Short mmCIF file of C-alpha atoms in Angstrom, two decimals:
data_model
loop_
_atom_site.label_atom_id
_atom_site.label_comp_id
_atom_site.label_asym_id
_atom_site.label_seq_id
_atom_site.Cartn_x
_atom_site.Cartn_y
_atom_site.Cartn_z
CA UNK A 1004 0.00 0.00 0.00
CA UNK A 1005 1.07 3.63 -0.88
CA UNK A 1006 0.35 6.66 0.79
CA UNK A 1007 0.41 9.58 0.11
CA UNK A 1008 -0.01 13.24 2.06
CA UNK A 1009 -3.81 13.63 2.30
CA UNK A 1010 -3.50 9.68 3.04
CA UNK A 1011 -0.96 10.58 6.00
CA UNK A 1012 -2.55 12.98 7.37
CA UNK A 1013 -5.91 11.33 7.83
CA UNK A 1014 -4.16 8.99 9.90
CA UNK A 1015 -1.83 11.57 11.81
CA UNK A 1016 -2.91 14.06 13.82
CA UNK A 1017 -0.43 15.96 13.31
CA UNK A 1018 -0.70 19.46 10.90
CA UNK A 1019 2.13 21.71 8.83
CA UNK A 1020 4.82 21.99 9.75
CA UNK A 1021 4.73 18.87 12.09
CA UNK A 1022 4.10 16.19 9.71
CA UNK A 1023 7.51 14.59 9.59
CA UNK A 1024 6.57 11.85 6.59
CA UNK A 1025 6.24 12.66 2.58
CA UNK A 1026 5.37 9.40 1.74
CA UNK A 1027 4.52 6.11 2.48
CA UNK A 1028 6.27 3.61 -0.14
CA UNK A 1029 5.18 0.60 1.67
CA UNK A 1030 3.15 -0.62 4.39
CA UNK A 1031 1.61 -3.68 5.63
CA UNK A 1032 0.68 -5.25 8.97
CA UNK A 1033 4.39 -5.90 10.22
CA UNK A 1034 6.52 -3.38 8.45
CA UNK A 1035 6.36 0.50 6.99
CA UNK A 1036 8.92 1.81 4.45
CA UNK A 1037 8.41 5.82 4.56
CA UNK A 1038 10.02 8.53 3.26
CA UNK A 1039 11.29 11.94 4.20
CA UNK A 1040 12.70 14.54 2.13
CA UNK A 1041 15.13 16.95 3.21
CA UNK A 1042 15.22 20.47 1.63
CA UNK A 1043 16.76 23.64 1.58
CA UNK A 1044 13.66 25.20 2.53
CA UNK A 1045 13.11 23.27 5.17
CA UNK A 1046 12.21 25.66 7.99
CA UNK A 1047 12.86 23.24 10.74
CA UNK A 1048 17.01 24.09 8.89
CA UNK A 1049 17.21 27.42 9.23
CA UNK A 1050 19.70 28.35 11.58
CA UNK A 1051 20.97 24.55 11.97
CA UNK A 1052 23.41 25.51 11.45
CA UNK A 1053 24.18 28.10 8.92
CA UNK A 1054 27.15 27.60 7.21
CA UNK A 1055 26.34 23.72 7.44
CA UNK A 1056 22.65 23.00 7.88
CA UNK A 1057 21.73 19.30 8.87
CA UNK A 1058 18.21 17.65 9.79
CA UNK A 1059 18.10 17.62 13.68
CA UNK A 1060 18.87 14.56 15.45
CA UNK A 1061 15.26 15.31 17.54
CA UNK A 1062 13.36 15.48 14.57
CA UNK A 1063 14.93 12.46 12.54
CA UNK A 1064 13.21 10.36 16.15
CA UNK A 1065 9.81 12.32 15.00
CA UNK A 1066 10.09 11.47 11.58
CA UNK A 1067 10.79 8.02 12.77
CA UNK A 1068 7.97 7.80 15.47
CA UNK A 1069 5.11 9.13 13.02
CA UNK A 1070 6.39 6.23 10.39
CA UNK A 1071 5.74 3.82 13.49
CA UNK A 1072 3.07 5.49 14.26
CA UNK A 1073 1.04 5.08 10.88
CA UNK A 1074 2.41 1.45 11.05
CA UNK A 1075 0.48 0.82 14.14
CA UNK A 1076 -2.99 2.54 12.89
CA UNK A 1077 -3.36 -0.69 11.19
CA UNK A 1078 -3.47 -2.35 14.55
CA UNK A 1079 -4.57 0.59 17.07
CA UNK A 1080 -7.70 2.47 16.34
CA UNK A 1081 -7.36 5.21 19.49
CA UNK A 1082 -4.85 7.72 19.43
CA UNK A 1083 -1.29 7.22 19.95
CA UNK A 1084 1.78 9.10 22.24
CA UNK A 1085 5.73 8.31 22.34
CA UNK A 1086 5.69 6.60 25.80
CA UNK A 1087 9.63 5.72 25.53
CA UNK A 1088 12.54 6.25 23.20
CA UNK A 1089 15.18 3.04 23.35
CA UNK A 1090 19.02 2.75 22.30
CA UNK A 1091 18.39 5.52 19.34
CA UNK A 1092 21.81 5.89 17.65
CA UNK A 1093 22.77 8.58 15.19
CA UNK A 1094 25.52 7.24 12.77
CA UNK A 1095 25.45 9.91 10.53
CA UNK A 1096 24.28 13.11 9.24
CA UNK A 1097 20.91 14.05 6.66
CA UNK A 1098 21.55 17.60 5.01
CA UNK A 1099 19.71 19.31 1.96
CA UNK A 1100 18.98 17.18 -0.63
CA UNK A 1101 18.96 13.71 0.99
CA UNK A 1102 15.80 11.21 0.69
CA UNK A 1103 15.79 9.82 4.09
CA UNK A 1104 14.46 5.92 4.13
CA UNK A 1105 12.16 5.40 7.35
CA UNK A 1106 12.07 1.65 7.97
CA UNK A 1107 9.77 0.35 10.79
CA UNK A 1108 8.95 -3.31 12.15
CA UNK A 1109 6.48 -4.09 14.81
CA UNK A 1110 8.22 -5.51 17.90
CA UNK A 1111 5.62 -6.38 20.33
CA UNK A 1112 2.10 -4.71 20.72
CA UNK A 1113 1.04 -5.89 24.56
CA UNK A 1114 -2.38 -4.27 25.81
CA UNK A 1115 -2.31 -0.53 25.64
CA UNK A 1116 1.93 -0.48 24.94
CA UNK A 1117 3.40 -1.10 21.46
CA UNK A 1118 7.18 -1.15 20.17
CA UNK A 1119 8.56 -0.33 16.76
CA UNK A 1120 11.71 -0.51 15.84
CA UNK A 1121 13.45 2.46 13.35
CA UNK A 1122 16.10 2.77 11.19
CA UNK A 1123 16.55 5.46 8.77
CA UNK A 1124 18.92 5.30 5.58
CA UNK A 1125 19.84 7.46 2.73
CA UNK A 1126 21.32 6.08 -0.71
CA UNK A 1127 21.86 2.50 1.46
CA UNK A 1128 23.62 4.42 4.26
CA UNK A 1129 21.83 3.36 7.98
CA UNK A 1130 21.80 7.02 9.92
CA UNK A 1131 19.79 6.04 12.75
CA UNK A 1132 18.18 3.20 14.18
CA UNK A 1133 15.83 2.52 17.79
CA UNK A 1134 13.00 1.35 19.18
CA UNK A 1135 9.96 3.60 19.62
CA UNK A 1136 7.57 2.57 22.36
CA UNK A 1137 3.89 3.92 22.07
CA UNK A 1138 1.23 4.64 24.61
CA UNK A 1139 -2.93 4.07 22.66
CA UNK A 1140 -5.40 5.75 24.69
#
């Protein structure tokens, strides 16, 4: 299944300039493949930093956590909070220009609790990777 923006954000709550995913490439009930472009414009850049702007780390776990979270709409039908953040490792840098890959597997979904893990790539390169645990109402 793809999805795209009007797609994402009937599943997310979230609104401009918080919606973190372009595009869904791939999703089923085990595993999401999303994807986030990074551009110039980008306001979330500006000022980080200027004379060599890259995506911030914080966001890259948002970007991450909303691909786990549309992952887990196919299972959850409430709304969904980050309830934990586990052994997230930046191994490199996304700047203007890059297509990051959002990866996401289900881990365990127990009651109201549910853990994804992440890893983001770009051009084949892993530059992140955790486990997102989710609180449903």
């Amino acid at each position: 299944m793809v999805l795209e923006q009007k797609d994402i954000r009937q599943i997310l709550d979230h609104r401009y300039s918080f919606i973190l995913i372009d595009r869904v490439k791939y999703l089923d009930e085990e595993k999401v493949v999303a994807i986030k472009n990074i551009t110039s414009s980008d306001i979330n850049l500006w000022g980080h930093f200027e004379d060599d702007p890259i995506y911030p780390g914080v966001l890259l776990i948002e970007s991450c956590s909303q691909a786990g979270g549309i992952l887990l709409s196919k299972q959850k039908s409430t709304r969904g909070y980050i309830a934990q953040i586990n052994e997230f490792k930046f191994l490199s840098f996304s700047r203007p220009g890059d297509t990051i890959h959002i990866e996401g597997r289900i881990n365990k979904i127990i009651g109201k609790y549910a853990k994804v893990s992440v890893s983001a790539t770009v051009d084949d390169k892993e530059i992140a990777r955790g486990e997102v645990m989710y609180f449903f109402e």
